[in-house]
Structures are given as structure tokens and as C-alpha cells.
Amino acid sequence: MPETFHFLLLPGFSALGCMSAIEPLRVANRFRPELYRWQLLSIDGAPVTASNGVALNADAAFGEVARTGMVFVIAGFEPLACYTRALGDWLRRQHHGGATLGAIDTGSFVLAEAGLFEAGHTLTLHWEALAAFRERYPRLTATQELFETGARRITCAGGTASIDMMLELIGRRHGADLAASISEQFVVGRIRAHSDRQRLEIAARYGVHNRKLIQVIGAMERHTETPLSSEALARDVGITRRQLERLFSAMLGDTPTRFYMNLRLDRARELLQQTDMTITAICVACGFESPSHFSRSYRMRFGASPRNDRHALR
């Protein structure tokens, strides 16, 4: 009997994450007919528009499905905009009925809001929403891995990582040979492990290879709420502040202070876009001394105030 997957699409969902989850099932059926079936669900049964503007027809509203064995929530920006008590109740009923619950891209917000992760549960979601998720659900452990599988919970970062996740699930059920054959159909050179990181390593992201510089950038990324001084950053890697400044100038064309400031402002913009945190709370979370200092710095980097940019981003 075919295994059925339900995909609940929320407005603004990631089309890439969605199709990357469905296509492996389709190709699996080419090699071994009737292994899988799938249905697309929406909030009300109407078509759902993805973040790229493409609308997909839904097979049913989520409330019309009394029971499912596997359901993935696929979201994008503002994953909780359509969250309702009815949706939370339905997801909890599926859980109590024995279903495996999954989330793709920012769908983990929906499962978390429904109380379907226990404290300490390890999950993942798109890296751009990690800071916002950790602020909202500090007791949950969100990683930067491609996907996480646990006891009836499967979470995925979205994008092409959905392919790797589905190949992992198919391989477990029907063998590594089938998963490899599907991978070849997509011209995928390697099936990535769940533990692979979502983002490029610092060296690749910034085009730098100096070990000390990479360590300093890593420390900056880990300390956005309580920024470290240039002296402390330099001392931690065994160089002077002047040497650190020369490294940044030679390899990044920037100063440590300005680079660090821009990194924190980028984090602030993620929080503005992904959360309902107040601007004052975001100011504190990103290590700024005062709201006025934050707003002034933000406007200089992005050309708009935090408040106006939040409205534009949404």
C-alpha cells in the first residue's frame, strides 16, 4: 500500500523547498510504481501563493483530513501569520493519532507554537530564521544542520536540503540503491548527510583563508547580543589590536568595528523580518547601547529606519 505524505502549504511558502520534497517521491514511483502518494493541503482548501508568486492548487483544507501518517508544514516569511487555534488543535490530533510531523523551511515555528517540541528537542529550520526562532523559543534547541530526524519529528532547512531529507527517508525505507538512483536523476553529485551545515563556511562566505581572521569572525557571529571589544577579539587569537585591524583591512577592506557593526545590523534585520519583537528588544538583542544609536546605524546601512524597513520587508 502506498505511503501517503501530506504537505500543508502556508501563504508565502518556499516553492523550492516544497518541490524539492515532492520530486523525490515522484521519481521513486518511476522506479518502483505506487510507493508513494501525496496531497497538498492549505488553510481553507483554496490555492496557495508561494514566495515567488506561483500559486499551487490544494487538494483539500487541512481540516478535511481526519488522519494522516505523515504531514509536513511548509512555510516561508511570517510562518505564524496564519496560525490559528484550529490549526494547532489539528496538528496535536495528528500527533496523538500516531502521525509523524515534519516542517520545511520555517515550518518549525508552527510546530513549536502548537507545543509539539519538548524542551531540549533538537530541530532545524532555515538559517535566516534561526535567530528569530531562538528568541521566541529559548528552551528549544535549533541547529544549523540540513535536517533533523527524531521520534516522529522531521525538520528541514528547506531549499535543496529537502531533496537530501527525502532521499534519506526513501533510503531508510526502500534501500540506498533507490535513493542513489533518484539522486542521479536530479544530477546531484552527492547525497548530503543531515549533519552537513546549511551555510557556507566562513572561509567560503567571505573569501578568506587566514585562520586567525576566520576565528575572529566566528566569535563575532556568536556574540551579537554582548559584543566583544576589538582588544578582546585580538587577544583571543593571540595578536594585537593593530594586527587585527591590518588583517581586516588587507583581506576584507574593512575595519573590525565596522564589520562587526554590519554583522549585528544584518542580524537585527533578520529579527525585524522574522519576528514581532519590539524594536527596543531587537536593539538589545543585537548589542546596541540605545534605540537612537540603533536606528541611526540601521538607517545608515539600509537607507530606512527599522520601523519603515519592517513594513517594507513584510
Short mmCIF file of C-alpha atoms in Angstrom, two decimals:
data_model
loop_
_atom_site.label_atom_id
_atom_site.label_comp_id
_atom_site.label_asym_id
_atom_site.label_seq_id
_atom_site.Cartn_x
_atom_site.Cartn_y
_atom_site.Cartn_z
CA MET A 1 0.00 0.00 0.00
CA PRO A 2 1.47 3.40 -0.97
CA GLU A 3 2.74 5.63 1.81
CA THR A 4 0.92 8.98 1.82
CA PHE A 5 2.55 12.32 2.55
CA HIS A 6 0.51 15.44 3.27
CA PHE A 7 2.13 18.82 2.68
CA LEU A 8 0.45 21.78 4.39
CA LEU A 9 1.35 24.91 2.43
CA LEU A 10 1.15 28.23 4.25
CA PRO A 11 0.93 31.52 2.31
CA GLY A 12 4.36 32.66 1.19
CA PHE A 13 5.77 29.13 1.42
CA SER A 14 9.05 28.24 -0.25
CA ALA A 15 8.31 26.76 -3.67
CA LEU A 16 11.85 25.37 -3.90
CA GLY A 17 11.56 23.63 -0.54
CA CYS A 18 8.16 22.22 -1.49
CA MET A 19 9.10 20.89 -4.92
CA SER A 20 12.39 19.52 -3.61
CA ALA A 21 10.36 17.40 -1.19
CA ILE A 22 7.80 16.18 -3.72
CA GLU A 23 10.03 15.42 -6.70
CA PRO A 24 11.97 12.58 -5.00
CA LEU A 25 8.63 10.87 -4.31
CA ARG A 26 7.61 11.24 -7.95
CA VAL A 27 10.88 9.80 -9.23
CA ALA A 28 10.73 6.97 -6.69
CA ASN A 29 7.41 5.97 -8.25
CA ARG A 30 9.05 5.89 -11.69
CA PHE A 31 11.47 3.24 -10.50
CA ARG A 32 9.03 1.37 -8.28
CA PRO A 33 5.41 2.22 -9.05
CA GLU A 34 2.99 3.13 -6.28
CA LEU A 35 5.49 3.55 -3.48
CA TYR A 36 4.17 6.98 -2.57
CA ARG A 37 1.17 9.26 -2.80
CA TRP A 38 0.95 12.87 -1.72
CA GLN A 39 -1.60 15.60 -1.23
CA LEU A 40 -1.26 19.36 -0.92
CA LEU A 41 -3.24 20.99 1.87
CA SER A 42 -3.98 24.63 2.56
CA ILE A 43 -5.66 26.55 5.34
CA ASP A 44 -9.02 26.74 3.57
CA GLY A 45 -8.69 24.47 0.54
CA ALA A 46 -8.02 27.40 -1.80
CA PRO A 47 -4.87 27.77 -3.93
CA VAL A 48 -1.79 28.97 -2.04
CA THR A 49 0.70 31.50 -3.37
CA ALA A 50 4.38 30.80 -2.80
CA SER A 51 7.00 33.42 -2.04
CA ASN A 52 7.91 33.53 -5.74
CA GLY A 53 4.34 34.42 -6.74
CA VAL A 54 3.41 31.00 -8.13
CA ALA A 55 0.10 29.62 -6.84
CA LEU A 56 -0.44 25.90 -6.27
CA ASN A 57 -3.86 24.28 -6.09
CA ALA A 58 -4.63 22.49 -2.85
CA ASP A 59 -6.27 19.07 -2.78
CA ALA A 60 -8.07 19.88 0.47
CA ALA A 61 -8.19 22.11 3.52
CA PHE A 62 -6.21 20.68 6.42
CA GLY A 63 -9.39 20.30 8.48
CA GLU A 64 -10.83 17.92 5.88
CA VAL A 65 -8.10 15.36 6.60
CA ALA A 66 -9.18 13.39 9.65
CA ARG A 67 -5.98 11.42 9.94
CA THR A 68 -2.58 11.28 8.29
CA GLY A 69 0.51 9.22 8.78
CA MET A 70 2.91 11.97 7.69
CA VAL A 71 2.40 15.71 7.38
CA PHE A 72 4.94 18.42 6.60
CA VAL A 73 4.24 22.08 7.31
CA ILE A 74 5.94 24.23 4.66
CA ALA A 75 6.25 27.94 5.37
CA GLY A 76 8.29 30.97 4.38
CA PHE A 77 8.31 34.51 5.73
CA GLU A 78 5.91 35.18 8.61
CA PRO A 79 5.17 31.50 9.30
CA LEU A 80 2.80 32.32 12.16
CA ALA A 81 0.67 34.83 10.24
CA CYS A 82 -1.96 32.16 9.54
CA TYR A 83 -1.52 30.19 12.75
CA THR A 84 -4.84 29.58 14.49
CA ARG A 85 -6.08 27.55 17.40
CA ALA A 86 -7.82 25.25 14.90
CA LEU A 87 -4.52 24.53 13.14
CA GLY A 88 -2.74 23.84 16.42
CA ASP A 89 -5.56 21.53 17.54
CA TRP A 90 -5.43 19.64 14.23
CA LEU A 91 -1.68 19.14 14.43
CA ARG A 92 -1.94 17.90 18.01
CA ARG A 93 -4.68 15.46 16.98
CA GLN A 94 -2.44 14.09 14.24
CA HIS A 95 0.34 13.69 16.79
CA HIS A 96 -1.91 11.86 19.25
CA GLY A 97 -3.11 9.68 16.38
CA GLY A 98 0.45 8.50 15.73
CA ALA A 99 1.41 10.70 12.79
CA THR A 100 4.95 11.82 12.06
CA LEU A 101 5.05 15.62 11.95
CA GLY A 102 7.53 17.45 9.78
CA ALA A 103 8.49 21.01 8.97
CA ILE A 104 10.26 22.52 5.98
CA ASP A 105 11.95 25.93 5.85
CA THR A 106 10.27 27.92 8.67
CA GLY A 107 7.54 25.36 9.34
CA SER A 108 9.21 24.58 12.67
CA PHE A 109 7.68 27.80 14.03
CA VAL A 110 4.22 26.29 13.56
CA LEU A 111 5.06 23.01 15.29
CA ALA A 112 6.72 24.91 18.13
CA GLU A 113 3.76 27.24 18.53
CA ALA A 114 1.50 24.19 18.77
CA GLY A 115 3.68 22.83 21.58
CA LEU A 116 4.83 19.83 19.58
CA PHE A 117 8.51 20.01 20.54
CA GLU A 118 9.62 19.09 24.01
CA ALA A 119 12.22 21.20 25.83
CA GLY A 120 15.66 20.21 24.61
CA HIS A 121 14.28 18.69 21.40
CA THR A 122 16.74 19.20 18.54
CA LEU A 123 15.29 20.67 15.36
CA THR A 124 16.30 22.78 12.41
CA LEU A 125 14.91 25.43 10.09
CA HIS A 126 16.22 27.88 7.52
CA TRP A 127 19.35 29.59 8.84
CA GLU A 128 17.94 33.07 8.17
CA ALA A 129 15.18 32.45 10.73
CA LEU A 130 17.36 30.82 13.40
CA ALA A 131 17.91 33.96 15.47
CA ALA A 132 14.20 34.75 15.49
CA PHE A 133 13.30 31.18 16.45
CA ARG A 134 15.78 31.11 19.31
CA GLU A 135 14.44 34.39 20.65
CA ARG A 136 10.85 33.12 20.61
CA TYR A 137 11.52 29.57 21.83
CA PRO A 138 14.65 29.75 24.02
CA ARG A 139 14.05 26.31 25.58
CA LEU A 140 14.23 24.53 22.22
CA THR A 141 17.49 23.57 20.51
CA ALA A 142 17.62 24.79 16.91
CA THR A 143 20.64 23.73 14.85
CA GLN A 144 22.12 24.79 11.52
CA GLU A 145 22.09 21.27 10.12
CA LEU A 146 20.31 20.43 6.88
CA PHE A 147 17.67 18.30 8.55
CA GLU A 148 16.96 16.63 11.87
CA THR A 149 15.08 13.40 12.43
CA GLY A 150 13.78 12.24 15.78
CA ALA A 151 10.88 10.44 17.39
CA ARG A 152 8.08 11.22 14.92
CA ARG A 153 9.56 14.63 14.17
CA ILE A 154 11.40 15.58 10.99
CA THR A 155 12.57 19.13 10.38
CA CYS A 156 14.39 20.51 7.37
CA ALA A 157 16.07 23.78 6.45
CA GLY A 158 14.23 23.88 3.12
CA GLY A 159 15.63 24.77 -0.27
CA THR A 160 17.52 21.90 -1.86
CA ALA A 161 18.03 20.34 1.59
CA SER A 162 14.52 18.93 1.12
CA ILE A 163 15.97 16.63 -1.53
CA ASP A 164 18.59 15.28 0.86
CA MET A 165 15.99 14.77 3.58
CA MET A 166 13.61 12.87 1.30
CA LEU A 167 16.43 10.74 -0.09
CA GLU A 168 17.36 9.85 3.48
CA LEU A 169 13.76 8.82 4.24
CA ILE A 170 13.43 6.87 0.99
CA GLY A 171 16.77 5.15 1.56
CA ARG A 172 15.77 4.04 5.04
CA ARG A 173 12.52 2.54 3.80
CA HIS A 174 13.49 1.18 0.40
CA GLY A 175 17.27 0.99 0.31
CA ALA A 176 20.27 3.14 -0.53
CA ASP A 177 20.31 1.95 -4.15
CA LEU A 178 16.92 3.52 -4.85
CA ALA A 179 17.96 6.76 -3.13
CA ALA A 180 21.14 6.86 -5.24
CA SER A 181 19.18 6.29 -8.46
CA ILE A 182 16.83 9.15 -7.61
CA SER A 183 19.79 11.38 -6.79
CA GLU A 184 21.29 10.71 -10.21
CA GLN A 185 18.04 11.79 -11.88
CA PHE A 186 18.45 15.19 -10.25
CA VAL A 187 22.12 15.37 -11.30
CA VAL A 188 23.03 15.60 -7.62
CA GLY A 189 26.66 14.67 -7.19
CA ARG A 190 26.39 13.74 -3.53
CA ILE A 191 23.58 13.00 -1.11
CA ARG A 192 24.35 15.28 1.80
CA ALA A 193 24.17 13.97 5.34
CA HIS A 194 21.79 15.53 7.84
CA SER A 195 24.78 16.90 9.75
CA ASP A 196 26.01 18.98 6.82
CA ARG A 197 25.82 22.70 7.53
CA GLN A 198 23.33 24.94 5.77
CA ARG A 199 25.61 27.90 5.20
CA LEU A 200 28.98 28.06 3.56
CA GLU A 201 31.86 28.03 5.97
CA ILE A 202 33.23 31.44 6.93
CA ALA A 203 36.22 30.98 4.63
CA ALA A 204 33.99 30.46 1.60
CA ARG A 205 31.43 33.09 2.58
CA TYR A 206 33.96 35.89 2.89
CA GLY A 207 36.70 34.56 0.63
CA VAL A 208 39.30 34.49 3.40
CA HIS A 209 41.71 31.78 4.46
CA ASN A 210 43.63 33.32 7.34
CA ARG A 211 42.94 31.10 10.35
CA LYS A 212 43.01 33.91 12.90
CA LEU A 213 40.66 36.07 10.86
CA ILE A 214 38.21 33.17 10.50
CA GLN A 215 38.29 32.63 14.27
CA VAL A 216 37.58 36.30 14.92
CA ILE A 217 34.63 36.39 12.52
CA GLY A 218 33.25 33.25 14.17
CA ALA A 219 33.50 34.93 17.58
CA MET A 220 31.69 37.98 16.23
CA GLU A 221 28.85 35.83 14.91
CA ARG A 222 28.49 34.12 18.28
CA HIS A 223 28.48 37.35 20.28
CA THR A 224 25.94 39.72 18.78
CA GLU A 225 23.99 40.49 21.97
CA THR A 226 27.08 41.32 24.03
CA PRO A 227 29.68 42.48 21.50
CA LEU A 228 33.33 41.86 22.27
CA SER A 229 35.87 44.66 22.05
CA SER A 230 38.50 44.65 19.31
CA GLU A 231 41.11 44.18 22.03
CA ALA A 232 39.34 41.06 23.35
CA LEU A 233 38.89 39.62 19.85
CA ALA A 234 42.57 40.15 19.07
CA ARG A 235 43.73 38.78 22.42
CA ASP A 236 41.67 35.59 21.97
CA VAL A 237 43.61 34.72 18.80
CA GLY A 238 47.00 35.85 20.11
CA ILE A 239 47.53 39.06 18.16
CA THR A 240 47.41 42.79 18.89
CA ARG A 241 44.57 45.10 18.02
CA ARG A 242 46.74 46.80 15.40
CA GLN A 243 47.49 43.43 13.77
CA LEU A 244 43.77 42.62 13.75
CA GLU A 245 42.99 45.91 12.05
CA ARG A 246 45.64 45.22 9.41
CA LEU A 247 44.15 41.76 8.78
CA PHE A 248 40.66 43.17 8.22
CA SER A 249 41.97 45.96 6.01
CA ALA A 250 44.12 43.68 3.85
CA MET A 251 41.64 40.81 3.44
CA LEU A 252 38.20 42.42 3.75
CA GLY A 253 38.84 46.09 3.01
CA ASP A 254 37.10 46.96 6.25
CA THR A 255 37.75 47.69 9.91
CA PRO A 256 36.88 45.18 12.66
CA THR A 257 34.50 47.69 14.25
CA ARG A 258 32.55 48.42 11.07
CA PHE A 259 32.46 44.75 10.02
CA TYR A 260 31.12 43.75 13.45
CA MET A 261 28.54 46.55 13.38
CA ASN A 262 27.26 45.46 9.95
CA LEU A 263 27.06 41.85 11.09
CA ARG A 264 24.89 42.91 14.06
CA LEU A 265 22.73 45.11 11.85
CA ASP A 266 22.18 42.20 9.47
CA ARG A 267 21.06 40.12 12.45
CA ALA A 268 18.72 42.91 13.51
CA ARG A 269 17.17 42.97 10.05
CA GLU A 270 16.52 39.23 10.25
CA LEU A 271 14.71 39.75 13.56
CA LEU A 272 12.67 42.63 12.16
CA GLN A 273 11.56 40.46 9.28
CA GLN A 274 11.01 37.18 11.07
CA THR A 275 9.60 38.20 14.47
CA ASP A 276 7.18 40.54 16.20
CA MET A 277 9.83 41.62 18.70
CA THR A 278 9.72 45.31 19.53
CA ILE A 279 12.40 47.50 18.04
CA THR A 280 13.72 48.15 21.53
CA ALA A 281 14.02 44.40 22.18
CA ILE A 282 15.85 43.93 18.88
CA CYS A 283 18.15 46.80 19.78
CA VAL A 284 19.11 44.98 23.00
CA ALA A 285 19.36 41.56 21.33
CA CYS A 286 21.85 42.93 18.82
CA GLY A 287 24.05 44.72 21.33
CA PHE A 288 23.21 48.38 20.74
CA GLU A 289 23.55 50.91 23.54
CA SER A 290 20.30 52.76 22.85
CA PRO A 291 17.36 52.75 20.41
CA SER A 292 18.56 56.05 18.93
CA HIS A 293 22.03 54.63 18.24
CA PHE A 294 20.44 51.53 16.72
CA SER A 295 18.05 53.49 14.49
CA ARG A 296 20.78 55.83 13.30
CA SER A 297 23.15 52.96 12.46
CA TYR A 298 20.36 50.98 10.80
CA ARG A 299 19.37 53.89 8.57
CA MET A 300 22.98 54.41 7.50
CA ARG A 301 23.29 50.77 6.43
CA PHE A 302 19.89 50.11 4.87
CA GLY A 303 18.63 53.57 3.93
CA ALA A 304 15.49 53.32 6.06
CA SER A 305 14.54 53.35 9.72
CA PRO A 306 13.94 49.98 11.42
CA ARG A 307 10.20 50.71 11.64
CA ASN A 308 9.83 51.65 7.97
CA ASP A 309 12.04 48.79 6.83
CA ARG A 310 9.94 46.29 8.81
CA HIS A 311 6.82 47.42 6.96
CA ALA A 312 8.62 47.28 3.60
CA LEU A 313 10.08 43.83 4.24
CA ARG A 314 6.65 42.43 5.02
#
